[in-house]
Short mmCIF file of C-alpha atoms and ligand atoms in Angstrom, two decimals:
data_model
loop_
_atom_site.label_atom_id
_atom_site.label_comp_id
_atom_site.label_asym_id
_atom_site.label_seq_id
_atom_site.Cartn_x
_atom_site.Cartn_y
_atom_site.Cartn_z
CA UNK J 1 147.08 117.77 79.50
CA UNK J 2 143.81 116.63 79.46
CA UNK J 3 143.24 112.71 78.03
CA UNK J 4 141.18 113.70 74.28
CA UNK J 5 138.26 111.21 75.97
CA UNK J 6 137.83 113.21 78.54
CA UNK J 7 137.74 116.10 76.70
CA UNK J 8 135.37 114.75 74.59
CA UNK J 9 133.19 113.34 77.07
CA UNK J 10 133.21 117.07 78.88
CA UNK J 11 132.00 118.78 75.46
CA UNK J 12 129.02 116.08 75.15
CA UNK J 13 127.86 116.29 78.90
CA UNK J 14 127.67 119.99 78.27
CA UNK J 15 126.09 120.18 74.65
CA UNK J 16 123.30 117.41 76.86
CA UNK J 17 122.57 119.42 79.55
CA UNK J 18 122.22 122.80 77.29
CA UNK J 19 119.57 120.49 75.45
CA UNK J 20 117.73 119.28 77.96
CA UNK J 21 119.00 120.93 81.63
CA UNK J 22 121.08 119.60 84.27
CA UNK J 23 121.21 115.42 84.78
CA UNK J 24 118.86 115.02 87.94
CA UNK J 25 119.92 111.22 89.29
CA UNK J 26 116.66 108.94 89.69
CA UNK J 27 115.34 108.29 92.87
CA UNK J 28 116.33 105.64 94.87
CA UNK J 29 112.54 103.75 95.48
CA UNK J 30 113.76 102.66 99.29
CA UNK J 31 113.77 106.02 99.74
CA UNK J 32 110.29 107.49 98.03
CA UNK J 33 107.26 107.25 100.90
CA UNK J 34 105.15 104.37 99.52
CA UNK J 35 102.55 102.01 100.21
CA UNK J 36 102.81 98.17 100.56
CA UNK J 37 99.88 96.64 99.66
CA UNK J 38 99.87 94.14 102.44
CA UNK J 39 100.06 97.21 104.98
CA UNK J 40 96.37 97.91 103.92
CA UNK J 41 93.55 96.10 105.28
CA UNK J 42 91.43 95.60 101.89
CA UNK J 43 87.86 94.38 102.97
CA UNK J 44 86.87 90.31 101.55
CA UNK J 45 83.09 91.84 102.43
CA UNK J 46 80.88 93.77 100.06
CA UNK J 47 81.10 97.08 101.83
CA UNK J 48 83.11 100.36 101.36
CA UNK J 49 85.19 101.53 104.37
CA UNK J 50 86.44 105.42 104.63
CA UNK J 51 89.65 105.53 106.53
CA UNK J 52 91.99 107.97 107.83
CA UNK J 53 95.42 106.58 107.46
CA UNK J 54 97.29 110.18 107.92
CA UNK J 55 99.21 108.64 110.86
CA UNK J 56 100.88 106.06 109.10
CA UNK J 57 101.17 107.43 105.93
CA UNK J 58 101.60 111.27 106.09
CA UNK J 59 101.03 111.85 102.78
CA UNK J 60 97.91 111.05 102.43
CA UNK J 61 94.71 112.99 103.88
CA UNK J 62 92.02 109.89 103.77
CA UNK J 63 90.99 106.55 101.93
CA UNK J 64 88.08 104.74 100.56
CA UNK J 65 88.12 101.15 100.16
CA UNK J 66 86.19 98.45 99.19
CA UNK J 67 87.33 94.69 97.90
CA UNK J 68 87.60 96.29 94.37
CA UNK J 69 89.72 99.55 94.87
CA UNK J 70 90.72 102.15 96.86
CA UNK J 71 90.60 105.66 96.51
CA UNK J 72 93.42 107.78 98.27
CA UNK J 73 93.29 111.39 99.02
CA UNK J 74 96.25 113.61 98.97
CA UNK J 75 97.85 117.03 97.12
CA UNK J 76 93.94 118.30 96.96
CA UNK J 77 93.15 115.14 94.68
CA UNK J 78 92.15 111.82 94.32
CA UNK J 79 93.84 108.60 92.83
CA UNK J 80 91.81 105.50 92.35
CA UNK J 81 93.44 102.17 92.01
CA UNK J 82 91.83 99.09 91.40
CA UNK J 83 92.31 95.89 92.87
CA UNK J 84 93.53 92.79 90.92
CA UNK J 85 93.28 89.73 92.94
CA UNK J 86 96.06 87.17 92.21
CA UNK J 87 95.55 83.27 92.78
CA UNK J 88 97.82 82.05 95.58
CA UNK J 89 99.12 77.94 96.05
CA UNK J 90 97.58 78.17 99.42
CA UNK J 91 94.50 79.84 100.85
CA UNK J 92 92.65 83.32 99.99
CA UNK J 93 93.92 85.47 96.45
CA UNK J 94 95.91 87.98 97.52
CA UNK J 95 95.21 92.09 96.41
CA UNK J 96 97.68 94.21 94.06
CA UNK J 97 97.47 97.41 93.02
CA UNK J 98 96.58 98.15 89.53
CA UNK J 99 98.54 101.29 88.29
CA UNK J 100 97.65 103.38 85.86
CA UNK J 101 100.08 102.20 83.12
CA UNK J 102 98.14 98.47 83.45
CA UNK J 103 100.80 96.77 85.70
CA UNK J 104 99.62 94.59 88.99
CA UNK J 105 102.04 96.14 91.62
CA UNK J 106 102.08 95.17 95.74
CA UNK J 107 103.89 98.64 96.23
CA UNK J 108 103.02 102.14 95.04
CA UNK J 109 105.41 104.99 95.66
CA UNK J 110 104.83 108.67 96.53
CA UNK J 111 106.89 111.25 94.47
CA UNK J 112 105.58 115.02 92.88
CA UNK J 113 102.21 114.80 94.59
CA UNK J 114 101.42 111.34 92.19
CA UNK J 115 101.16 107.90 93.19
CA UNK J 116 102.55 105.21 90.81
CA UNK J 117 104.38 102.05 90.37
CA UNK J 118 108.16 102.10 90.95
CA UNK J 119 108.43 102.10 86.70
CA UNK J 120 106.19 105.19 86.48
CA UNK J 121 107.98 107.48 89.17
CA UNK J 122 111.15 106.66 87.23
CA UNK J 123 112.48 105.31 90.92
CA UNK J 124 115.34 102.32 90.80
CA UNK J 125 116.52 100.06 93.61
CA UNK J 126 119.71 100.40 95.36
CA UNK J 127 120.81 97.62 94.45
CA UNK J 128 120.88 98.78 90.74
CA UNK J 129 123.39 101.62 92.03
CA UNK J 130 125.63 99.20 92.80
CA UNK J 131 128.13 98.02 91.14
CA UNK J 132 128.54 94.43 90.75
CA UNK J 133 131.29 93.28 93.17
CA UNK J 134 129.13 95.75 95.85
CA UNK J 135 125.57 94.28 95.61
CA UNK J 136 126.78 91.39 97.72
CA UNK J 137 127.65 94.03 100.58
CA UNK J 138 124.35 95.34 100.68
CA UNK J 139 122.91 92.33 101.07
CA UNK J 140 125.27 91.33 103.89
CA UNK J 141 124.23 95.04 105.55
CA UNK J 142 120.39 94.23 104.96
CA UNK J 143 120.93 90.58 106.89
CA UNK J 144 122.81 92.25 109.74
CA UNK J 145 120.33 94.74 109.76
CA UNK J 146 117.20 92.11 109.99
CA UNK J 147 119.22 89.94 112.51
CA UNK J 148 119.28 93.23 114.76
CA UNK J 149 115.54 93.87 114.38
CA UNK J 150 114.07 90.76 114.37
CA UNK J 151 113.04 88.85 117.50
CA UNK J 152 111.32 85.83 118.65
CA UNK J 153 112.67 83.88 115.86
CA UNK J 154 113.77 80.19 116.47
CA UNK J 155 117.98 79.28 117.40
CA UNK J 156 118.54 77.28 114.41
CA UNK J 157 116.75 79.76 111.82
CA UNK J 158 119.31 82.56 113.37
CA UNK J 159 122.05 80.80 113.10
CA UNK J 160 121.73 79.50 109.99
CA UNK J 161 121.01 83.14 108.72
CA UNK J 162 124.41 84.29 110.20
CA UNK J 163 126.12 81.74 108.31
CA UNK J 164 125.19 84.11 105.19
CA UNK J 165 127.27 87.17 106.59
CA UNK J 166 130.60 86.54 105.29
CA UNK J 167 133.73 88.20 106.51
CA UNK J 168 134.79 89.24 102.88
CA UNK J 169 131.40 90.74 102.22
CA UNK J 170 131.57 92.88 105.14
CA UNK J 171 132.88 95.64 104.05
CA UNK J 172 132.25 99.18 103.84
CA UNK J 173 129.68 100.84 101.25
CA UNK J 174 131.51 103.53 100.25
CA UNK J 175 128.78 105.71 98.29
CA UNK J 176 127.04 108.75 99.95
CA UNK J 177 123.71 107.86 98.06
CA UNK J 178 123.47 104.45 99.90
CA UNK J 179 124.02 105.86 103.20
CA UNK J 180 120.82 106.59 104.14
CA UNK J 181 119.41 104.34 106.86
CA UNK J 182 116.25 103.04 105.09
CA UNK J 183 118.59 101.69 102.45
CA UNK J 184 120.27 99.02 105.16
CA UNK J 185 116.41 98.13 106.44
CA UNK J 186 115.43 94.68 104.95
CA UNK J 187 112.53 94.26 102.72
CA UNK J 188 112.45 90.70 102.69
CA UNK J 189 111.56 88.18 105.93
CA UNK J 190 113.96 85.77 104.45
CA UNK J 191 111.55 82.87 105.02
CA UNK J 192 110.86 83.33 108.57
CA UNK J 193 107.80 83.27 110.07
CA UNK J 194 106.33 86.74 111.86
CA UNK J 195 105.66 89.74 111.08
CA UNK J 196 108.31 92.60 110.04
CA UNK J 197 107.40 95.17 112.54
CA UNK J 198 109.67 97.06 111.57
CA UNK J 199 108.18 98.34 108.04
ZN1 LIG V 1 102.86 102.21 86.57
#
């Protein structure tokens, strides 16, 4: 017989999705085509560059850009996002993207022909799919991942890195929505010095 949560849980799932349609999971952001901030070359002159960018970023058909925003061109329109420039410790301010919603972001993502923040396309991080006791095996995946596809980087600084990869965290991810490879690529340079060719 069937447990009276269950049951109940059944009957509630259904009356919900007769309401409002069948629960569509929210994208995973690693895996939504987006666009770093820092991979953009955003003028310190006065002038306003036109650039076609359709190599690296598919999605898009062309882009204007001056110090104060950039236009991109894609799905037969035009989003404009203006720059806010934040005050670093050490040397020039560094550009984000202002969304639409008001939010200074260094990454918009690509989803339903609209560019947005990560809030705005509804998008969350892998690591949010995990569960608690998993998030540490992610991390261990990412490391192993960036010790793979990193190079030139000093003895000591490896080394030290691969004293983070634990045996017990090594296991296996067992969840078909994390399998994708661009979840295991690493997002972070974890303090090292060059450039992540791989993004
Ligand atoms: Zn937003």
């Amino acid at each position: 017989m069937m447990p009276w949560q269950l049951k109940v849980g059944l009957h509630n799932k259904r009356e919900r999705e007769k309401k409002y349609g069948p629960q569509v999971p929210k994208p995973l952001a690693e895996l939504l085509p987006q666009i770093n901030v820092s991979d953009l070359q955003v003028p310190r002159d006065h002038k306003t560059y036109i650039e076609n960018i359709s190599l690296r970023f598919p999605h898009l058909t062309g882009m204007k850009i001056n110090r104060f925003m950039v236009s991109f061109f894609h799905s037969d329109r035009v989003q404009t996002f203006r720059f806010k420039w934040i005050k670093t410790n050490f040397g020039y301010p560094r550009p984000a993207f202002i969304c639409e919603c008001g939010s200074p972001v260094i990454s918009l993502y690509f989803r339903c022909t609209n560019l947005a923040c990560r809030r705005c396309t509804n998008a969350i991080y892998a690591s949010q799919v995990c569960s608690r006791d998993k998030r540490p095996c992610l991390q261990v995946q990412r490391m192993h991942m960036f010790l793979k596809l990193k190079t030139g980087m000093w003895k000591s600084t490896r080394q030290r890195l691969e004293t983070r990869i634990t045996a017990t965290a090594r296991q296996e991810l067992k969840s078909k929505r994390l399998a994708h490879h661009s979840i295991q690529i690493p997002s972070s340079n974890y303090c090292t010095r060059g450039a992540m060719h791989w993004r």
